[in-house]
GROMACS .gro file of N, CA and C in nm:
model
  231
    1ALA      N    1 -11.710  -2.184  32.859
    1ALA     CA    2 -11.702  -2.045  32.823
    1ALA      C    3 -11.831  -1.976  32.863
    2ALA      N    4 -11.822  -1.848  32.888
    2ALA     CA    5 -11.939  -1.772  32.927
    2ALA      C    6 -11.958  -1.655  32.831
    3THR      N    7 -12.085  -1.625  32.804
    3THR     CA    8 -12.117  -1.512  32.718
    3THR      C    9 -12.245  -1.446  32.767
    4ARG      N   10 -12.248  -1.315  32.757
    4ARG     CA   11 -12.370  -1.241  32.789
    4ARG      C   12 -12.448  -1.210  32.661
    5ARG      N   13 -12.396  -1.256  32.549
    5ARG     CA   14 -12.460  -1.230  32.420
    5ARG      C   15 -12.568  -1.334  32.396
    6ASP      N   16 -12.631  -1.325  32.281
    6ASP     CA   17 -12.738  -1.420  32.250
    6ASP      C   18 -12.682  -1.556  32.210
    7GLY      N   19 -12.770  -1.650  32.182
    7GLY     CA   20 -12.733  -1.788  32.154
    7GLY      C   21 -12.648  -1.808  32.031
    8ARG      N   22 -12.635  -1.706  31.946
    8ARG     CA   23 -12.552  -1.722  31.826
    8ARG      C   24 -12.408  -1.756  31.862
    9VAL      N   25 -12.358  -1.694  31.969
    9VAL     CA   26 -12.219  -1.719  32.008
    9VAL      C   27 -12.200  -1.866  32.045
   10LEU      N   28 -12.294  -1.923  32.119
   10LEU     CA   29 -12.286  -2.064  32.155
   10LEU      C   30 -12.297  -2.152  32.031
   11MET      N   31 -12.383  -2.114  31.939
   11MET     CA   32 -12.398  -2.188  31.814
   11MET      C   33 -12.267  -2.183  31.735
   12TRP      N   34 -12.205  -2.066  31.728
   12TRP     CA   35 -12.079  -2.051  31.656
   12TRP      C   36 -11.969  -2.134  31.721
   13MET      N   37 -11.968  -2.137  31.855
   13MET     CA   38 -11.867  -2.217  31.924
   13MET      C   39 -11.880  -2.364  31.888
   14ASP      N   40 -12.003  -2.411  31.879
   14ASP     CA   41 -12.026  -2.550  31.840
   14ASP      C   42 -11.985  -2.572  31.695
   15GLU      N   43 -12.021  -2.479  31.610
   15GLU     CA   44 -11.991  -2.490  31.467
   15GLU      C   45 -11.841  -2.489  31.439
   16HIS      N   46 -11.767  -2.414  31.517
   16HIS     CA   47 -11.622  -2.399  31.495
   16HIS      C   48 -11.541  -2.469  31.604
   17ALA      N   49 -11.598  -2.573  31.663
   17ALA     CA   50 -11.535  -2.643  31.775
   17ALA      C   51 -11.396  -2.697  31.740
   18LEU      N   52 -11.380  -2.749  31.620
   18LEU     CA   53 -11.250  -2.806  31.581
   18LEU      C   54 -11.142  -2.698  31.579
   19ALA      N   55 -11.171  -2.583  31.520
   19ALA     CA   56 -11.074  -2.474  31.515
   19ALA      C   57 -11.046  -2.420  31.655
   20ILE      N   58 -11.149  -2.413  31.738
   20ILE     CA   59 -11.131  -2.365  31.875
   20ILE      C   60 -11.044  -2.462  31.953
   21ARG      N   61 -11.072  -2.591  31.942
   21ARG     CA   62 -10.990  -2.692  32.011
   21ARG      C   63 -10.845  -2.684  31.967
   22SER      N   64 -10.824  -2.665  31.839
   22SER     CA   65 -10.688  -2.654  31.787
   22SER      C   66 -10.614  -2.537  31.851
   23GLU      N   67 -10.680  -2.422  31.857
   23GLU     CA   68 -10.619  -2.304  31.918
   23GLU      C   69 -10.593  -2.326  32.067
   24VAL      N   70 -10.686  -2.391  32.136
   24VAL     CA   71 -10.670  -2.419  32.278
   24VAL      C   72 -10.547  -2.509  32.299
   25LEU      N   73 -10.530  -2.610  32.216
   25LEU     CA   74 -10.415  -2.698  32.228
   25LEU      C   75 -10.284  -2.624  32.204
   26ILE      N   76 -10.284  -2.532  32.110
   26ILE     CA   77 -10.164  -2.451  32.084
   26ILE      C   78 -10.131  -2.366  32.205
   27ILE      N   79 -10.233  -2.303  32.264
   27ILE     CA   80 -10.212  -2.220  32.384
   27ILE      C   81 -10.159  -2.306  32.498
   28LEU      N   82 -10.218  -2.422  32.519
   28LEU     CA   83 -10.173  -2.510  32.628
   28LEU      C   84 -10.029  -2.554  32.608
   29ALA      N   85  -9.994  -2.588  32.485
   29ALA     CA   86  -9.857  -2.632  32.456
   29ALA      C   87  -9.757  -2.519  32.477
   30ASP      N   88  -9.801  -2.395  32.461
   30ASP     CA   89  -9.714  -2.279  32.473
   30ASP      C   90  -9.717  -2.218  32.614
   31THR      N   91  -9.783  -2.284  32.707
   31THR     CA   92  -9.795  -2.232  32.843
   31THR      C   93  -9.679  -2.284  32.928
   32PRO      N   94  -9.606  -2.194  32.992
   32PRO     CA   95  -9.497  -2.239  33.080
   32PRO      C   96  -9.551  -2.328  33.191
   33GLU      N   97  -9.479  -2.434  33.223
   33GLU     CA   98  -9.525  -2.530  33.324
   33GLU      C   99  -9.554  -2.462  33.458
   34GLY      N  100  -9.475  -2.366  33.495
   34GLY     CA  101  -9.494  -2.297  33.622
   34GLY      C  102  -9.629  -2.227  33.633
   35ASP      N  103  -9.685  -2.187  33.520
   35ASP     CA  104  -9.815  -2.118  33.522
   35ASP      C  105  -9.927  -2.209  33.573
   36ALA      N  106  -9.908  -2.339  33.560
   36ALA     CA  107 -10.011  -2.434  33.604
   36ALA      C  108 -10.019  -2.442  33.757
   37TYR      N  109  -9.920  -2.391  33.825
   37TYR     CA  110  -9.913  -2.406  33.970
   37TYR      C  111  -9.944  -2.278  34.048
   38THR      N  112  -9.966  -2.168  33.978
   38THR     CA  113  -9.993  -2.042  34.049
   38THR      C  114 -10.128  -1.984  34.006
   39VAL      N  115 -10.188  -1.910  34.095
   39VAL     CA  116 -10.316  -1.845  34.064
   39VAL      C  117 -10.295  -1.744  33.951
   40GLU      N  118 -10.187  -1.668  33.957
   40GLU     CA  119 -10.160  -1.568  33.854
   40GLU      C  120 -10.140  -1.633  33.718
   41GLY      N  121 -10.069  -1.745  33.716
   41GLY     CA  122 -10.046  -1.817  33.592
   41GLY      C  123 -10.175  -1.872  33.533
   42LYS      N  124 -10.261  -1.924  33.618
   42LYS     CA  125 -10.390  -1.976  33.572
   42LYS      C  126 -10.478  -1.863  33.518
   43LYS      N  127 -10.470  -1.746  33.581
   43LYS     CA  128 -10.547  -1.631  33.530
   43LYS      C  129 -10.496  -1.588  33.394
   44ARG      N  130 -10.363  -1.588  33.377
   44ARG     CA  131 -10.305  -1.554  33.245
   44ARG      C  132 -10.351  -1.655  33.141
   45LEU      N  133 -10.348  -1.783  33.177
   45LEU     CA  134 -10.393  -1.887  33.085
   45LEU      C  135 -10.540  -1.867  33.050
   46GLN      N  136 -10.620  -1.836  33.148
   46GLN     CA  137 -10.763  -1.811  33.125
   46GLN      C  138 -10.783  -1.696  33.026
   47GLN      N  139 -10.707  -1.590  33.042
   47GLN     CA  140 -10.717  -1.475  32.952
   47GLN      C  141 -10.672  -1.513  32.810
   48ARG      N  142 -10.564  -1.589  32.801
   48ARG     CA  143 -10.514  -1.630  32.669
   48ARG      C  144 -10.613  -1.722  32.598
   49LEU      N  145 -10.678  -1.811  32.674
   49LEU     CA  146 -10.777  -1.901  32.614
   49LEU      C  147 -10.900  -1.824  32.568
   50THR      N  148 -10.944  -1.728  32.649
   50THR     CA  149 -11.059  -1.646  32.610
   50THR      C  150 -11.029  -1.571  32.481
   51LYS      N  151 -10.909  -1.513  32.473
   51LYS     CA  152 -10.870  -1.441  32.352
   51LYS      C  153 -10.865  -1.535  32.232
   52ALA      N  154 -10.811  -1.657  32.251
   52ALA     CA  155 -10.800  -1.752  32.141
   52ALA      C  156 -10.938  -1.790  32.087
   53VAL      N  157 -11.034  -1.815  32.175
   53VAL     CA  158 -11.169  -1.849  32.132
   53VAL      C  159 -11.229  -1.733  32.055
   54ASN      N  160 -11.215  -1.612  32.109
   54ASN     CA  161 -11.270  -1.494  32.041
   54ASN      C  162 -11.202  -1.467  31.908
   55ASP      N  163 -11.073  -1.495  31.900
   55ASP     CA  164 -11.002  -1.477  31.773
   55ASP      C  165 -11.058  -1.569  31.665
   56VAL      N  166 -11.084  -1.695  31.701
   56VAL     CA  167 -11.142  -1.789  31.604
   56VAL      C  168 -11.281  -1.742  31.562
   57LEU      N  169 -11.363  -1.705  31.659
   57LEU     CA  170 -11.498  -1.661  31.626
   57LEU      C  171 -11.498  -1.534  31.542
   58THR      N  172 -11.408  -1.442  31.573
   58THR     CA  173 -11.399  -1.318  31.496
   58THR      C  174 -11.356  -1.347  31.353
   59GLU      N  175 -11.259  -1.437  31.339
   59GLU     CA  176 -11.212  -1.472  31.204
   59GLU      C  177 -11.323  -1.541  31.124
   60GLU      N  178 -11.399  -1.627  31.187
   60GLU     CA  179 -11.500  -1.705  31.117
   60GLU      C  180 -11.635  -1.634  31.103
   61GLU      N  181 -11.671  -1.556  31.205
   61GLU     CA  182 -11.805  -1.497  31.208
   61GLU      C  183 -11.807  -1.345  31.216
   62GLY      N  184 -11.690  -1.284  31.236
   62GLY     CA  185 -11.683  -1.139  31.243
   62GLY      C  186 -11.709  -1.083  31.382
   63PHE      N  187 -11.727  -1.170  31.481
   63PHE     CA  188 -11.756  -1.124  31.616
   63PHE      C  189 -11.720  -1.233  31.715
   64GLY      N  190 -11.655  -1.197  31.826
   64GLY     CA  191 -11.618  -1.295  31.928
   64GLY      C  192 -11.732  -1.320  32.024
   65GLY      N  193 -11.743  -1.240  32.128
   65GLY     CA  194 -11.856  -1.249  32.219
   65GLY      C  195 -11.839  -1.337  32.341
   66VAL      N  196 -11.723  -1.406  32.356
   66VAL     CA  197 -11.701  -1.487  32.476
   66VAL      C  198 -11.638  -1.397  32.582
   67ASP      N  199 -11.703  -1.391  32.698
   67ASP     CA  200 -11.655  -1.304  32.806
   67ASP      C  201 -11.544  -1.368  32.888
   68ASN      N  202 -11.551  -1.500  32.906
   68ASN     CA  203 -11.452  -1.567  32.989
   68ASN      C  204 -11.455  -1.716  32.962
   69VAL      N  205 -11.343  -1.780  32.988
   69VAL     CA  206 -11.330  -1.925  32.982
   69VAL      C  207 -11.308  -1.971  33.125
   70TYR      N  208 -11.378  -2.077  33.165
   70TYR     CA  209 -11.366  -2.129  33.300
   70TYR      C  210 -11.311  -2.271  33.296
   71PHE      N  211 -11.235  -2.308  33.399
   71PHE     CA  212 -11.180  -2.443  33.410
   71PHE      C  213 -11.279  -2.530  33.486
   72ARG      N  214 -11.320  -2.639  33.425
   72ARG     CA  215 -11.404  -2.737  33.494
   72ARG      C  216 -11.315  -2.826  33.579
   73ASN      N  217 -11.206  -2.870  33.522
   73ASN     CA  218 -11.104  -2.949  33.591
   73ASN      C  219 -10.969  -2.892  33.553
   74PHE      N  220 -10.874  -2.906  33.641
   74PHE     CA  221 -10.739  -2.859  33.609
   74PHE      C  222 -10.642  -2.965  33.662
   75ILE      N  223 -10.594  -3.049  33.571
   75ILE     CA  224 -10.505  -3.159  33.608
   75ILE      C  225 -10.369  -3.133  33.546
   76VAL      N  226 -10.267  -3.138  33.627
   76VAL     CA  227 -10.130  -3.119  33.578
   76VAL      C  228 -10.059  -3.252  33.586
   77GLN      N  229 -10.001  -3.294  33.474
   77GLN     CA  230  -9.929  -3.421  33.471
   77GLN      C  231  -9.783  -3.398  33.441
   0.00000   0.00000   0.00000
């Protein structure tokens, strides 16, 4: 994830990692298989993941602050 905010956002992400992972897994499970094979689908997934992370942070800390989520690896099985 990327943020232009201060280190608090990174600290919060670490602190709430379990809730964030849970939301990410829900988003992945709800992603149509076809989205994994297209650029547009991957961009939609990226936007949904960014929103999910910010939703958790907003709920827990009152502020999101994540600008984008990036894929390090993308493996489709």
